[in-house]
N, C-alpha and C. Protein backbone atom coordinates (compact mmCIF):
# COMPACT_ATOMS: atom_id res chain seq x y z
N UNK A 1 0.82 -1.18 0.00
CA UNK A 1 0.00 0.00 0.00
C UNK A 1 0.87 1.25 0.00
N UNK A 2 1.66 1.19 0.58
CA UNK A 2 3.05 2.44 0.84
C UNK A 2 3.39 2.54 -0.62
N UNK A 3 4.03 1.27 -1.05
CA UNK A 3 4.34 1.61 -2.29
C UNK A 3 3.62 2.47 -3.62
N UNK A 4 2.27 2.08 -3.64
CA UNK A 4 1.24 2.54 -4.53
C UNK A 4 0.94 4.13 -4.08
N UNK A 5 1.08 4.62 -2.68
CA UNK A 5 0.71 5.75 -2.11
C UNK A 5 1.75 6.56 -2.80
N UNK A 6 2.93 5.90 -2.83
CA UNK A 6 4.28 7.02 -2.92
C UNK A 6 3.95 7.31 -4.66
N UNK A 7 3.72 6.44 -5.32
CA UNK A 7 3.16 7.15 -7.03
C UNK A 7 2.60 7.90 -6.99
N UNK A 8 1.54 8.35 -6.27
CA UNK A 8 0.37 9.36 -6.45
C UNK A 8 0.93 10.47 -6.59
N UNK A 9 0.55 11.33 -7.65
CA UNK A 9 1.03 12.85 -7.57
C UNK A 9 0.40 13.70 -7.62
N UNK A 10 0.58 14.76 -7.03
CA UNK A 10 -1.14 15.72 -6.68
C UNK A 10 -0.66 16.60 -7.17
N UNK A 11 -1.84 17.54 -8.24
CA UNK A 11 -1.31 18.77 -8.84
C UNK A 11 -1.39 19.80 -7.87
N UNK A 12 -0.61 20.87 -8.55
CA UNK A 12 -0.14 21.70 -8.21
C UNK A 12 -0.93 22.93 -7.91
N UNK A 13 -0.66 23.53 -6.79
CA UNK A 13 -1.90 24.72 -6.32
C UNK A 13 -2.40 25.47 -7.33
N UNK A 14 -1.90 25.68 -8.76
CA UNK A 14 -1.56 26.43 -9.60
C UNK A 14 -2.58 25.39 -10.85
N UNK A 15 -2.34 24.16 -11.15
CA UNK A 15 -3.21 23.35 -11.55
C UNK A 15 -4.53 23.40 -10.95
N UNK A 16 -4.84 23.47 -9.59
CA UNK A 16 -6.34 23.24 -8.94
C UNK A 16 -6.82 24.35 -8.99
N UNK A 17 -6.27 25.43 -8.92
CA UNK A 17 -7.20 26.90 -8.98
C UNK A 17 -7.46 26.72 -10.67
N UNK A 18 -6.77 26.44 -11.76
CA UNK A 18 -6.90 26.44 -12.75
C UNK A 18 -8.20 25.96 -13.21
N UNK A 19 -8.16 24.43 -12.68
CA UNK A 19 -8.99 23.35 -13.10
C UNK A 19 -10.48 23.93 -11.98
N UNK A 20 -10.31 24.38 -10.82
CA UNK A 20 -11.45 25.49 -10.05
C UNK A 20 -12.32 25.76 -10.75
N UNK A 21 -11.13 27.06 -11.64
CA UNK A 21 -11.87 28.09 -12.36
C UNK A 21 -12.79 27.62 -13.74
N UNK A 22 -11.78 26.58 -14.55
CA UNK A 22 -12.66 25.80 -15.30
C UNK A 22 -14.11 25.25 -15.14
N UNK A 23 -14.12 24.52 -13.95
CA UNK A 23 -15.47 24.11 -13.53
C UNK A 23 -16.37 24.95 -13.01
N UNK A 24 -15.91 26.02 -12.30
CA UNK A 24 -16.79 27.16 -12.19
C UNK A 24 -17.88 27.97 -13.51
N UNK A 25 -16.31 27.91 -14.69
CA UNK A 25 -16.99 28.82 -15.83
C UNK A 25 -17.96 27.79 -16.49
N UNK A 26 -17.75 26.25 -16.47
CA UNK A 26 -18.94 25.35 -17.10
C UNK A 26 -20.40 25.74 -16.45
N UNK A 27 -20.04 25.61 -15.14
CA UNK A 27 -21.94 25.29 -14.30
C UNK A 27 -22.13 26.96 -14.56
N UNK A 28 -21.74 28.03 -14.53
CA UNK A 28 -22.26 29.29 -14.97
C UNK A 28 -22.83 29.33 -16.45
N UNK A 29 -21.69 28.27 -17.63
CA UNK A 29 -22.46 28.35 -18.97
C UNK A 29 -23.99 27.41 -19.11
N UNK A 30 -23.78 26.51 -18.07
CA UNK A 30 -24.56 25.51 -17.94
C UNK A 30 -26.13 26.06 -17.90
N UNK A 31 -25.63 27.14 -16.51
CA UNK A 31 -26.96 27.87 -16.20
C UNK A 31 -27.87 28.99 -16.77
N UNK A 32 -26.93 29.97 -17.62
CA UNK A 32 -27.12 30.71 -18.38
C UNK A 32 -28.23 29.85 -19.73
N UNK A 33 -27.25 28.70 -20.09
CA UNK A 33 -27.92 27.83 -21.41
C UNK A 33 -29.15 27.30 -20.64
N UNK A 34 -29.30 26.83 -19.77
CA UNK A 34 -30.90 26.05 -19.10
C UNK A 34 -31.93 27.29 -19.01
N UNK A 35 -31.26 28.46 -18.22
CA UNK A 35 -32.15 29.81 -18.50
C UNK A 35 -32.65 29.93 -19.50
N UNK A 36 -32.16 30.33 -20.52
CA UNK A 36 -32.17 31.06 -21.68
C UNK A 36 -33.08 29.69 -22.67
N UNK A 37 -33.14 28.54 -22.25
CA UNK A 37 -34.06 27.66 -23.57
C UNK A 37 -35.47 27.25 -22.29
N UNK A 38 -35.13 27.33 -21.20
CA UNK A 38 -36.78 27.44 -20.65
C UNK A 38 -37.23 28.86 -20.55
N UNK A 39 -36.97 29.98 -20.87
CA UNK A 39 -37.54 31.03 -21.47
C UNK A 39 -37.89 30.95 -22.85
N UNK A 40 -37.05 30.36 -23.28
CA UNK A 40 -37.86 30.31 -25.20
C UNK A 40 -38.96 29.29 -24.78
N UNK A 41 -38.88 28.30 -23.97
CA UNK A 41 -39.94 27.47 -23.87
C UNK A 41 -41.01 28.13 -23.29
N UNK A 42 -41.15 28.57 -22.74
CA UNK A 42 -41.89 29.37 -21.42
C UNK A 42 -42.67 30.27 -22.91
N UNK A 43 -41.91 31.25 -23.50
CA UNK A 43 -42.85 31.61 -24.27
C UNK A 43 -43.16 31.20 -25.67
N UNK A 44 -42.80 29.73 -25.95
CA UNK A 44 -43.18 29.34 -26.92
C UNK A 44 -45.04 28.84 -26.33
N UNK A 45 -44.56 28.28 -25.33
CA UNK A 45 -46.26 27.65 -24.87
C UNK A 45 -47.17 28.58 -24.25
N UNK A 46 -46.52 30.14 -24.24
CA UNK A 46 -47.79 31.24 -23.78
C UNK A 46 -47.82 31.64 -25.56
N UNK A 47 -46.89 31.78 -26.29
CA UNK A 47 -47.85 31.75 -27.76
C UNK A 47 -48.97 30.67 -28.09
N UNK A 48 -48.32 29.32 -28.34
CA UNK A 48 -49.21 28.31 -28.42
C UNK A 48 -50.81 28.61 -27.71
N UNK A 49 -50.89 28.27 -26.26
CA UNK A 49 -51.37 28.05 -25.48
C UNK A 49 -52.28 29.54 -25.25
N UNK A 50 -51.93 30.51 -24.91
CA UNK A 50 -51.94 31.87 -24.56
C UNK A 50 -53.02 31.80 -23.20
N UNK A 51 -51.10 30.84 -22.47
CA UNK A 51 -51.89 31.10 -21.15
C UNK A 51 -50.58 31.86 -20.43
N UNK A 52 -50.86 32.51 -19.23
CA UNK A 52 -50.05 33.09 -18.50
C UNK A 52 -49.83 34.81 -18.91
N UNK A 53 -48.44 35.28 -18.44
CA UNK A 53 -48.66 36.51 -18.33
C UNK A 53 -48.20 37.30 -20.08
């Protein structure tokens, strides 16, 4: 087990803020894109429908 432990190499503070910031900027595009197509939905089905505001 020692042996297998001593391979492991952990990136670098400089790598993890990197790879941070990466995953940060996905779930922000993520959320922006889920916004932005249940609003086209939202008013595709008050055209259709012409229910709501």
């Amino acid at each position: 087990m020692r042996s297998e432990a001593s391979k492991t190499t952990w990136p670098s503070r400089k790598e993890t803020l990197v790879t941070t910031g990466v995953v940060l900027a996905m779930v922000v595009v993520t959320i922006v894109f889920f916004l932005v197509v249940d609003q086209v939905i939202g008013f595709g089905m008050r055209l259709l429908f012409g229910v709501g505001n």
